[in-house]
Coordinates of C-alpha atoms in Angstrom, one line a residue:
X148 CA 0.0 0.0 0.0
X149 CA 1.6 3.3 -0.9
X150 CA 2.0 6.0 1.7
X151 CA -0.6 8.2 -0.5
X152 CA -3.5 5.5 0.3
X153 CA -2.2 4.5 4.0
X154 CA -2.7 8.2 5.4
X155 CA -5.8 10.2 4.8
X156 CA -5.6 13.9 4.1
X157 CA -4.5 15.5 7.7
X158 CA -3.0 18.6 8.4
X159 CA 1.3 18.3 8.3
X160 CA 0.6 18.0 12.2
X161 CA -1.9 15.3 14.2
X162 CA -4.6 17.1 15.0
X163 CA -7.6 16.7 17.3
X164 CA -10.2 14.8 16.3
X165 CA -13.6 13.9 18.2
X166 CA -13.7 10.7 20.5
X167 CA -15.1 8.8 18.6
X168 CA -12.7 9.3 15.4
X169 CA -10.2 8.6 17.8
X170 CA -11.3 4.8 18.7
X171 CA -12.0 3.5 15.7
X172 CA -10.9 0.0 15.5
X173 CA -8.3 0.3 12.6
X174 CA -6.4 3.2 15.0
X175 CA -6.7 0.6 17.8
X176 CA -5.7 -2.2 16.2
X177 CA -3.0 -0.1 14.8
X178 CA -1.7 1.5 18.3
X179 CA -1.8 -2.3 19.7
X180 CA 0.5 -3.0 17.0
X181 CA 2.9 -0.1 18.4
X182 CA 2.6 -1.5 22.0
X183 CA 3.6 -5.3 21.0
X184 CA 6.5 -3.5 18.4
X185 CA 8.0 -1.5 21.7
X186 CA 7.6 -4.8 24.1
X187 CA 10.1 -6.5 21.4
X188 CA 12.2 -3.6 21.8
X189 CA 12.4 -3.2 25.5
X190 CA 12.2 -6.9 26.5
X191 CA 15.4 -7.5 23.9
X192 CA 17.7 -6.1 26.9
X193 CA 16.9 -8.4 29.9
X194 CA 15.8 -11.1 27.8
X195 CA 19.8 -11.1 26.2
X196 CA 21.6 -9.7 29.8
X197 CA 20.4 -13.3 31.7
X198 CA 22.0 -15.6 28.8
X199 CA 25.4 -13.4 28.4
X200 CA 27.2 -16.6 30.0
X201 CA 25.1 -18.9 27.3
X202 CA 26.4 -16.3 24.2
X203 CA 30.0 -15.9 25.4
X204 CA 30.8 -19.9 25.7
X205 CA 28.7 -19.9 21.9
X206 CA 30.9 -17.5 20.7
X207 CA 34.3 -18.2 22.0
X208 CA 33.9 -14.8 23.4
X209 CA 36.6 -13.5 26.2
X210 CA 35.1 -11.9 29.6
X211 CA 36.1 -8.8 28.4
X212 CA 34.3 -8.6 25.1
X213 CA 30.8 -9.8 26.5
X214 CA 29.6 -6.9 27.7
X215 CA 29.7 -5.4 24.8
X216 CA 26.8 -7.5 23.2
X217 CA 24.6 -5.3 26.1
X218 CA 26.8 -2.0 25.9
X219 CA 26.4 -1.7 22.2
X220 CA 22.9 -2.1 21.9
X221 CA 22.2 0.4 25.0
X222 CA 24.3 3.2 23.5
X223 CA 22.6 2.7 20.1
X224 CA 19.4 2.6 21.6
X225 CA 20.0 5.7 23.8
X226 CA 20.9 7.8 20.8
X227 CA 17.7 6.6 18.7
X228 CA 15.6 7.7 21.3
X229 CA 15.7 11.2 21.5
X230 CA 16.6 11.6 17.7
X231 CA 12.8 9.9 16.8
X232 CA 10.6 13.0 17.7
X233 CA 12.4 14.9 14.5
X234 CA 12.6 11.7 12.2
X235 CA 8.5 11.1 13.0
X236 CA 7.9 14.3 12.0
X237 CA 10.0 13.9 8.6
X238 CA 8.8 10.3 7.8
X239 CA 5.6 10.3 9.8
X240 CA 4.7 7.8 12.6
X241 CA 3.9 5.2 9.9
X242 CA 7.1 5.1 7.9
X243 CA 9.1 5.3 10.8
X244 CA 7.7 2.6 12.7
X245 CA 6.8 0.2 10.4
X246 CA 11.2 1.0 8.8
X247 CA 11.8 0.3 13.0
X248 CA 10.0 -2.9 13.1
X249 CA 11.2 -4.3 9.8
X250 CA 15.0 -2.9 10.7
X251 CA 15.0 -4.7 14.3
X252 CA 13.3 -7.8 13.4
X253 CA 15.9 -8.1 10.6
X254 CA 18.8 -7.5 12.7
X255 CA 17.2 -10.0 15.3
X256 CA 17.7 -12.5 12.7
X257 CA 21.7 -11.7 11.9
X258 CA 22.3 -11.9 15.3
X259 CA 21.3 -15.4 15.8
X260 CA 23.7 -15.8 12.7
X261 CA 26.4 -14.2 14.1
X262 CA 29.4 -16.4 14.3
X263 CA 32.2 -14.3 16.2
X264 CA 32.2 -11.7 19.1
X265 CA 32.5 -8.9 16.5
X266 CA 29.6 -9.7 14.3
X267 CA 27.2 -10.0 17.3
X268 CA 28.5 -6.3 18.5
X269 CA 27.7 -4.7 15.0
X270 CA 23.9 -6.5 15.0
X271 CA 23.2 -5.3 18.5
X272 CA 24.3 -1.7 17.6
X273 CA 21.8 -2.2 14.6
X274 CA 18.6 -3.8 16.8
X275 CA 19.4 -1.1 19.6
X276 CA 19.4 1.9 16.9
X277 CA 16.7 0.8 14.7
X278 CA 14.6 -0.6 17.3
X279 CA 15.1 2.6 19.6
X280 CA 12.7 4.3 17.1
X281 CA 9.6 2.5 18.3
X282 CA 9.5 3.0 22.2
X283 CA 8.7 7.0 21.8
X284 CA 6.3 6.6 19.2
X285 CA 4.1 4.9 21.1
X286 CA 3.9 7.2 24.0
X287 CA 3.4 9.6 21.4
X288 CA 0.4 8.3 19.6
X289 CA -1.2 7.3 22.9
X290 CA -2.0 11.0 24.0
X291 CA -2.3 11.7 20.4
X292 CA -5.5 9.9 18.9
X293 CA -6.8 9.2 22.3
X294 CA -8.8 11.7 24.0
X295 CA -7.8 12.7 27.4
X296 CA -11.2 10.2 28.8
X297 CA -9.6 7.0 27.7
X298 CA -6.1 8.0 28.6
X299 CA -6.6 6.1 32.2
X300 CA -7.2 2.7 29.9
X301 CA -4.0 3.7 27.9
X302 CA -1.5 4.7 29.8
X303 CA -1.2 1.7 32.5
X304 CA -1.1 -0.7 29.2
X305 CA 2.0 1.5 27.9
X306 CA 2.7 1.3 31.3
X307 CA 2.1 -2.2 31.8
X308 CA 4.6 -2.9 28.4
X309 CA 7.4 -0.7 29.5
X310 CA 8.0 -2.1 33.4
X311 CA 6.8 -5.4 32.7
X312 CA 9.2 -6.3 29.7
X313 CA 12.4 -5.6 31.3
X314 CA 11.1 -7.4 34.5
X315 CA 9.9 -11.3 32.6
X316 CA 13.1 -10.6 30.4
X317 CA 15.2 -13.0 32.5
X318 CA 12.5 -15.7 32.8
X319 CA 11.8 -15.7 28.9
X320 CA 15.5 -15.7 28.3
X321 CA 16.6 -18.0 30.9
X322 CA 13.9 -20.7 29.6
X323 CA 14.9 -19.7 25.8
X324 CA 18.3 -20.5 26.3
X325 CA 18.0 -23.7 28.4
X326 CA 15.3 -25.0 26.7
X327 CA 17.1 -24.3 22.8
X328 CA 19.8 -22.5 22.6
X329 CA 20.8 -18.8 22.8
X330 CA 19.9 -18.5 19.1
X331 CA 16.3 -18.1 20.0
X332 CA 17.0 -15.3 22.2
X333 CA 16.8 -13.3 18.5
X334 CA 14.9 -16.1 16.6
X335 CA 11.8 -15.3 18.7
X336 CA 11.4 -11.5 17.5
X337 CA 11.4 -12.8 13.7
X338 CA 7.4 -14.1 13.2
X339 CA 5.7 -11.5 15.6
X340 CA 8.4 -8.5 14.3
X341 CA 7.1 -9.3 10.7
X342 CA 3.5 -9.3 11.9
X343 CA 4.2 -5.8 13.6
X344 CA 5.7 -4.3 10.6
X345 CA 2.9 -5.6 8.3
X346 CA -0.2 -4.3 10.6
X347 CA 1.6 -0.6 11.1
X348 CA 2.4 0.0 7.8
X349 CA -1.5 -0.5 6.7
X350 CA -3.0 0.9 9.6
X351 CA -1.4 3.9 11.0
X352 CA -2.6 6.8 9.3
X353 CA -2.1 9.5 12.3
X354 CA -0.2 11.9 10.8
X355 CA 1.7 12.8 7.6
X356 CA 5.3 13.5 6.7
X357 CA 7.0 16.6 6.2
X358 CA 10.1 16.4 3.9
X359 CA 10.5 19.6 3.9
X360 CA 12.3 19.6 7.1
X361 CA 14.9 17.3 6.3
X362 CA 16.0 20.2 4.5
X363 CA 16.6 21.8 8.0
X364 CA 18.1 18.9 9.7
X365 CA 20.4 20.1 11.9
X366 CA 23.8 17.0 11.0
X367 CA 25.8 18.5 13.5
X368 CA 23.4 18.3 16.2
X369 CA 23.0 14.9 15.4
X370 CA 26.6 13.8 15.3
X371 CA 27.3 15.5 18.7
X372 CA 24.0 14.5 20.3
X373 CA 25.5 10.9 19.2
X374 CA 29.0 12.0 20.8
X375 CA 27.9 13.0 23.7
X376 CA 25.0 10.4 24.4
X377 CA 27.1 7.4 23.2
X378 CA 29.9 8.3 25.4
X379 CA 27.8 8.6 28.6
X380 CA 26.3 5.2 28.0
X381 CA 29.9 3.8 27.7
X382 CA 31.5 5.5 30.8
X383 CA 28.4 4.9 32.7
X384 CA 28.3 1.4 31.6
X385 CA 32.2 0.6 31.8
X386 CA 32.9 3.2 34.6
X387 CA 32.5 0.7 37.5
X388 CA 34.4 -2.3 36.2
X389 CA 37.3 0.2 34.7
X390 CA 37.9 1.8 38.1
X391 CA 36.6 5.3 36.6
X392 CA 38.7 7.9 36.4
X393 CA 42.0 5.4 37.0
X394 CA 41.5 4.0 33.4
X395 CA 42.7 6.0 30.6
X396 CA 39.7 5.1 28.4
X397 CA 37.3 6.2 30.9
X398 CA 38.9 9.4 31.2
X399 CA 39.1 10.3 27.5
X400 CA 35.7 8.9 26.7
X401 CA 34.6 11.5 29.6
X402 CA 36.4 14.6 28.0
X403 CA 34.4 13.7 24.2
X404 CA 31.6 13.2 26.7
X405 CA 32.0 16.8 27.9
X406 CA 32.9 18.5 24.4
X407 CA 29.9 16.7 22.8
X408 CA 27.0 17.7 25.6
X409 CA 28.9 21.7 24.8
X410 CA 28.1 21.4 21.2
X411 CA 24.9 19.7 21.4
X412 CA 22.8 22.0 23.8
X413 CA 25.2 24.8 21.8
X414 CA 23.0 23.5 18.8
X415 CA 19.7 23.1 20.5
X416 CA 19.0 26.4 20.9
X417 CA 20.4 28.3 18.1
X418 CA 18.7 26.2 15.1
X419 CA 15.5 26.6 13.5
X420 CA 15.1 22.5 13.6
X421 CA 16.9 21.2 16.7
X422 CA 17.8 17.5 16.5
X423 CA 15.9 17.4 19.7
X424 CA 14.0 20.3 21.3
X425 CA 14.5 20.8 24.6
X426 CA 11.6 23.5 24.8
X427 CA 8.9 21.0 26.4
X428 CA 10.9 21.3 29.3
X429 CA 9.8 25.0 30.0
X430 CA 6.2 23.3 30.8
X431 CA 6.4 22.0 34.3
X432 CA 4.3 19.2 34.5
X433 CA 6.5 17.6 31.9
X434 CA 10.0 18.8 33.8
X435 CA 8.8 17.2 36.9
X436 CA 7.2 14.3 34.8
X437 CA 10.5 13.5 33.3
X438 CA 12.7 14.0 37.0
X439 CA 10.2 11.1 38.0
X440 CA 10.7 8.9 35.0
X441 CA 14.5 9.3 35.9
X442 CA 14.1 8.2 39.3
X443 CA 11.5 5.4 38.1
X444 CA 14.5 4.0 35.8
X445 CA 16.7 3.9 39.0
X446 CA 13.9 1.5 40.6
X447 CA 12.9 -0.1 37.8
X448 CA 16.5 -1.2 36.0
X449 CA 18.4 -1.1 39.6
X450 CA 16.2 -3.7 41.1
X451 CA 15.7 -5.8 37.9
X452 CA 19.9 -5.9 37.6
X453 CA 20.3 -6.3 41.7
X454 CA 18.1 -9.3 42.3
X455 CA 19.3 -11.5 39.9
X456 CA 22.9 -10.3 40.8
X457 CA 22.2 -11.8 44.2
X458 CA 20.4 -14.6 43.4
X459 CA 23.5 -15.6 41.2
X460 CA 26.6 -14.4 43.4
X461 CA 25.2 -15.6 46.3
X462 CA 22.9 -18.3 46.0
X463 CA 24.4 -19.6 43.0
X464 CA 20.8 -19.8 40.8
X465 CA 21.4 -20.4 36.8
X466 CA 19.8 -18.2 34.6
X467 CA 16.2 -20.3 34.5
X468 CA 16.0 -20.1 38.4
X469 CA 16.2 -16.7 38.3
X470 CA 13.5 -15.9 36.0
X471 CA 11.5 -18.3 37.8
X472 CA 12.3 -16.0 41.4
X473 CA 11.4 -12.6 39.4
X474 CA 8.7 -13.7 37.4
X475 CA 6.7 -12.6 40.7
X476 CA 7.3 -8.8 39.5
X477 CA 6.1 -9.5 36.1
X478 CA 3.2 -11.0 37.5
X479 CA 2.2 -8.5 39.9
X480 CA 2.7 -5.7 37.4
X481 CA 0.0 -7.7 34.9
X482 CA -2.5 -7.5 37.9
X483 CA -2.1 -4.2 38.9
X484 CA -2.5 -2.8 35.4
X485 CA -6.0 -2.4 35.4
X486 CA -6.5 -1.6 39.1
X487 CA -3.8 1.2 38.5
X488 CA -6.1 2.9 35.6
X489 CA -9.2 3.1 37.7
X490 CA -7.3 4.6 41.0
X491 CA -6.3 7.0 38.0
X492 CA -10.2 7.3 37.5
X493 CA -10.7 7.6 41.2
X494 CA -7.5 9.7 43.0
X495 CA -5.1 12.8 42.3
X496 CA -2.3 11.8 40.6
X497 CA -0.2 12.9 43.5
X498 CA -1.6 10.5 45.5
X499 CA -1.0 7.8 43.5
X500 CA 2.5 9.0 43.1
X501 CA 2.8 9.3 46.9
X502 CA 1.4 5.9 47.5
X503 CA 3.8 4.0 44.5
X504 CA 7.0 5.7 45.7
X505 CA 6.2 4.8 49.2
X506 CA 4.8 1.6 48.4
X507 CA 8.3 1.2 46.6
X508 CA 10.6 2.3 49.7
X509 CA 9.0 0.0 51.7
X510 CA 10.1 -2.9 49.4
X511 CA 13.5 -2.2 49.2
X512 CA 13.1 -1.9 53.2
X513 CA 11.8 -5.4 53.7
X514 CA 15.4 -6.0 51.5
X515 CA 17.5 -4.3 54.2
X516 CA 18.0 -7.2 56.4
X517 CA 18.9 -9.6 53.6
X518 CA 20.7 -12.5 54.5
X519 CA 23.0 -15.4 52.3
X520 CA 19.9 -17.6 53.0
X521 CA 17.0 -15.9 51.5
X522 CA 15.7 -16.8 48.3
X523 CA 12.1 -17.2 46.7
X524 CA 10.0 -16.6 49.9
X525 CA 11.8 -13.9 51.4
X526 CA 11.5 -11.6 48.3
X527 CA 8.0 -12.8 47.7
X528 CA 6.8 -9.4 49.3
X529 CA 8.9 -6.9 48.2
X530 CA 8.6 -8.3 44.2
X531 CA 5.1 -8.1 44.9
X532 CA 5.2 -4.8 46.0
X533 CA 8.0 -3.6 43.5
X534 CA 5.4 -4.8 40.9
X535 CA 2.2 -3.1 42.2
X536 CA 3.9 0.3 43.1
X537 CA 5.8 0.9 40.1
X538 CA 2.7 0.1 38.1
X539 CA 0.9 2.9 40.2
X540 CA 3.6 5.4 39.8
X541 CA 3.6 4.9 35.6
X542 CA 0.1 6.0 35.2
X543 CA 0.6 9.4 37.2
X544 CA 3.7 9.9 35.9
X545 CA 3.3 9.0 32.5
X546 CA -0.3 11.2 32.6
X547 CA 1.4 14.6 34.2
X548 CA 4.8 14.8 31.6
X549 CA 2.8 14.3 28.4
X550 CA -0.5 14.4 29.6
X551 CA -1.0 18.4 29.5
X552 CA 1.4 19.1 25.8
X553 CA -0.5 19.9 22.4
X554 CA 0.0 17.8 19.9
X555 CA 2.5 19.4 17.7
X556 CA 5.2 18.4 20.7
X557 CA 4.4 15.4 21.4
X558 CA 7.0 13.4 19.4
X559 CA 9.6 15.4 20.5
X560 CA 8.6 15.2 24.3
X561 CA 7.9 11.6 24.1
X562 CA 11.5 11.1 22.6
X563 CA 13.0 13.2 25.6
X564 CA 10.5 11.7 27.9
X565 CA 11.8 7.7 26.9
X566 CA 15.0 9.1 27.5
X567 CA 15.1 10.2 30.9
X568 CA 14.0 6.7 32.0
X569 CA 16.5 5.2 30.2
X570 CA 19.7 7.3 31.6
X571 CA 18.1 7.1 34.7
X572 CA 18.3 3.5 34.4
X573 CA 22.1 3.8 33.2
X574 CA 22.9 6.5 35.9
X575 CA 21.2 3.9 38.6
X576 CA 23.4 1.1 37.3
X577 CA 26.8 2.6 37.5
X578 CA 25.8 3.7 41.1
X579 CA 24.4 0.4 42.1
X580 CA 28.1 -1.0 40.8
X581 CA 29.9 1.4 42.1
X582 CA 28.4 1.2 45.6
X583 CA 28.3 -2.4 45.5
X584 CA 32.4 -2.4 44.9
X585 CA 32.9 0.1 47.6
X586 CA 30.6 -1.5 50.2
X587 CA 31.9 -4.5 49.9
X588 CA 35.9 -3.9 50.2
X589 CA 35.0 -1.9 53.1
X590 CA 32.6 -4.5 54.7
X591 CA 35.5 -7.5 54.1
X592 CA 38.8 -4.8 55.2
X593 CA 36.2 -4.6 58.8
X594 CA 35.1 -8.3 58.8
X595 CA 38.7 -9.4 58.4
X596 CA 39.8 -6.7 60.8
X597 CA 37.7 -9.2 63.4
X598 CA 38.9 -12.3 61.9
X599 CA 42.6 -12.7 63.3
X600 CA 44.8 -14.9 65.2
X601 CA 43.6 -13.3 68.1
X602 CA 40.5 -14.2 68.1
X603 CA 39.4 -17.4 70.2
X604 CA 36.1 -18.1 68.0
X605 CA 37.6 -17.5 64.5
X606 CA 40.5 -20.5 65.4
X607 CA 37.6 -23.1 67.5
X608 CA 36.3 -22.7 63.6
X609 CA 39.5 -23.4 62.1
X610 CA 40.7 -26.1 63.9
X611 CA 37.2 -27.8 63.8
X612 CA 36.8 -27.4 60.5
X613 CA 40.4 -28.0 59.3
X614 CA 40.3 -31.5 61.5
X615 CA 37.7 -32.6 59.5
X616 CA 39.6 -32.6 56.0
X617 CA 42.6 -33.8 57.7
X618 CA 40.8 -36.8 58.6
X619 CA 40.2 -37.5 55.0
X620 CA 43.6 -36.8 53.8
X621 CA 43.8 -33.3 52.9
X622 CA 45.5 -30.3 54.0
X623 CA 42.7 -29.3 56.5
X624 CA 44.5 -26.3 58.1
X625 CA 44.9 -24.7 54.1
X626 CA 41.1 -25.6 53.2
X627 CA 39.8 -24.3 56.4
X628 CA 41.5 -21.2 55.8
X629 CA 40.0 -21.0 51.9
X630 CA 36.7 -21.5 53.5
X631 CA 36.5 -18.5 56.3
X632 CA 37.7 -16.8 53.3
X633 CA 35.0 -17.9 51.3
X634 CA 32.3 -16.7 54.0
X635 CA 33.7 -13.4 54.7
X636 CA 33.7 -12.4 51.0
X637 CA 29.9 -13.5 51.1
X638 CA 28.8 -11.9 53.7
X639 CA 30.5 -8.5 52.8
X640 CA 28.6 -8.9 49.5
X641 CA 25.3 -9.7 51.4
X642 CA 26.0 -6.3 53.5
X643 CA 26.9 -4.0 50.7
X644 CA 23.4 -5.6 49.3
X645 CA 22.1 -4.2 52.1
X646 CA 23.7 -1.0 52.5
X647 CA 22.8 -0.5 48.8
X648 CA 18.7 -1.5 49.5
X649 CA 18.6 0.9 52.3
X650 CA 19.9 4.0 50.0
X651 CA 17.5 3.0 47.5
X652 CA 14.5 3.4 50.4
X653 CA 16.0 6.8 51.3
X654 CA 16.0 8.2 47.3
X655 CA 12.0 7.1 47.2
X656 CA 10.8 7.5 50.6
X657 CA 12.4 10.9 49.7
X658 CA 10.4 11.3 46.4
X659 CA 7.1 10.4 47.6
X660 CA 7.6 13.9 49.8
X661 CA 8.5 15.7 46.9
X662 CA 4.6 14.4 45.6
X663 CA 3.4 17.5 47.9
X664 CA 5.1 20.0 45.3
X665 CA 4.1 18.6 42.3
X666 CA 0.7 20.8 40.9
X667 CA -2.1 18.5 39.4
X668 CA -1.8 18.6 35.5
X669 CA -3.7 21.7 34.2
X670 CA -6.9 21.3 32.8
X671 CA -7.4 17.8 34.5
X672 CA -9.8 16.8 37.1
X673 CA -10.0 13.2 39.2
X674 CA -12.0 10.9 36.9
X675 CA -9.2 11.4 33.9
X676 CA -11.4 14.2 31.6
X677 CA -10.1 17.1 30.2
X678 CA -11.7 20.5 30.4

């Protein structure tokens, strides 16, 4: 179908259009396409970061290069983002996302051919650009050809998509990979990516392009957007494990860091067409919208990287048994969905706000007094509540940054909005890694400390333990000492757990007082209509 036929004669701009236009089944078919096309896109991270061991022994790959299957496609991904708003306006909503899903489904399907370290690198740069273009688009066309009464039905399914995908992506991925092989981890975006494509490049007909404005394109801003976004994503990716500032790479990907973010906002504000506007954050609902979406990254990609990091280091699960322990998140989110969009219905925003970031900081509380022998049971409750809450805090949130914009910045915010959760997510990580490093060398330099030849307890232990392998044979004293070593390096990784759960209670208990200075969205009312 050629683009003339797809899209009906609109204005160069979505405009309004009565309720009813709006809800017409080919635009809801069409926008349910969009969801499903940005779960693929979203769910492609966790779904590959709990099988990393699976690709690397696949691939012959060192421990060195693995990280780069994940660091390549985030960095990619990150740049994509932002950059979409401008590109939907020049292709239109259709072209773009139907080119996203076609792009990403075909570079699923290289990467399960890749046959070296290198080629895997180059096809996860490809599915994290090209299939970066989808995630924006959908927030965008969901305040778009909605109108503002069924926006409480819409938003926790958009919400529902982008926390639950990144939460079941270890239990899809661990069962991929131990059931096949790793292969699948990309073979399974091939049918339903070609199905997406298909439906959203007959369906969507919400706006039309505007050429014109390529001839505007701001190339510069693009390439130091790309400097300066790519090399944050690397140093915050990389920092922890590179010592930061000790590793030469680190400090020189820093300084193009620093030159590109000068040049970029430079850009931003003395073009006609920005690369990315930053003008929607002058509206306030959307500046404080976005500040929460950062700190809903920290939650949301901190805690889905720190469980199974315990579950693993510690209590030694594979990568099956740890989707299994999560998959209570997923759950809980799938449940809450619905409930969250009639609370929307029902309560102020900021009360839903107040009662998710609580809810939240009470979670990572119950994780405070985490011990080497906790698994399933004892993070029943605060999955369940990680799940519920952060369900609860996307509908506000989601609502009060985009909720309030006209439609003419709506592609562009929804970039920028995407955006902030994802470099909230990164910034969370490289703290979470850095803390966890920190906590625990101090935690084992003070549990050693305790753990000389002075004290009475620590050498009962050794000498009842090391008598026992002497009596089979072995070197008992040697052993015993290999084993007290063994413990104390668990258990200062079990308290910098804990030290880093109780910081992550302080940052939300902290936000959900900050709910008092947020002002409910203009031109809303509790029950989710517009004025």
């Amino acid at each position: 179908m050629s683009a003339s036929t797809a899209a009906p004669p609109l204005a160069s701009q979505a405009k309004p259009a009565s309720a009813g236009d709006r809800m017409e089944p080919r635009r809801v078919i069409a926008f349910l396409a969009m969801v499903f096309g940005m779960f693929m896109a979203i769910l492609d991270i966790q779904i590959v970061s709990a099988s990393l061991s699976e690709i690397q022994a696949g691939l012959s790959a060192s421990s060195d290069e693995i990280p780069w299957v994940q660091t390549a496609y985030l960095i990619a991904e990150v740049i994509m983002i932002p950059l979409s708003g401008v590109l939907a306006r020049i292709l239109s909503t259709r072209v773009l996302f139907a080119m996203s899903a076609a792009g990403f489904t075909l570079a699923s399907a290289l990467a399960a051919t890749a046959t070296n370290i290198e080629q895997m690198i180059v096809y996860r740069a490809l599915q994290g650009f090209i299939g970066g273009g989808m995630i924006p688009s959908v927030f965008a066309a969901a305040f778009t050809i909605f109108p503002p009464s069924k926006r409480n039905i819409v938003s926790p399914m958009i919400g529902l998509v982008a926390t639950l995908a990144p939460t079941i992506g270890p239990t899809i991925g661990g069962y991929l990979s131990h059931a096949f092989s790793w292969h699948w981890l990309f073979l399974v975006n091939v049918i339903p990516g070609i199905i997406v494509t298909a439906l959203t490049w007959t369906l969507i007909d919400f706006d039309r392009p505007e050429p014109g404005l390529l001839k505007k394109f701001d190339w510069s801003g693009l390439a130091s957007m790309a400097v300066f976004l790519g090399t944050l994503e690397y140093v915050l990716e990389e920092g922890n494990n590179k010592d930061w500032f000790q590793d030469e790479h680190i400090v020189i990907g820093t300084v193009v860091m620093v030159i590109g973010a000068v040049v970029f906002f430079w850009r931003a504000f003395r073009v006609e067409l920005p690369v990315v506007d930053l003008r929607a954050f002058a509206n306030r609902n959307f500046a404080i919208g976005s500040l929460f979406s950062f700190v809903m990254g920290i939650g949301l990609y901190g805690l889905t990287y720190l469980y199974p990091l315990y579950l693993a280091r510690i209590r030694g699960y594979d990568s099956l048994m740890i989707g299994e322990t999560m998959f209570v998140s997923g759950l809980s989110m799938f449940v809450m969905a619905p409930i969250a969009g009639r609370m929307a219905s029902a309560l102020d925003p900021r009360v839903m706000m107040l009662i998710g970031f609580a809810g939240f900081g009470a979670g990572t509380w119950m994780v405070t007094g985490l011990t080497a022998d906790w698994d399933f049971y004892e993070l029943l409750w605060p999955q369940i509540l990680r799940g519920t809450c952060l369900m609860m805090l996307m509908v506000p949130i989601n609502n009060i940054a985009l909720g309030t914009l006209p439609p003419e910045r709506m592609k562009n915010a929804s970039g920028l909005y995407n955006l902030t959760r994802n470099l909230g997510g990164a910034v969370g990580l490289a703290v979470v890694n850095t803390l966890l490093t920190i906590r625990t060398d101090e935690h084992h330099l003070r549990l050693a400390e305790k753990l000389d030849w002075s004290n009475p307890a620590a050498l009962d232990w050794l000498a009842s333990v090391g008598a026992n392998y002497d009596a089979h044979g072995l070197d008992g004293a040697s052993v015993a000492l290999g084993k007290l070593a063994g413990v104390v390096s668990q258990q200062a990784t079990v308290m910098a757990f804990s030290d880093v759960f109780l910081l992550l209670t302080a940052l939300f208990i902290g936000l959900s007082l900050m709910t008092v200075m947020v002002k409910r969205p203009a031109g809303q009312k509790v029950g989710g209509d517009a004025h």
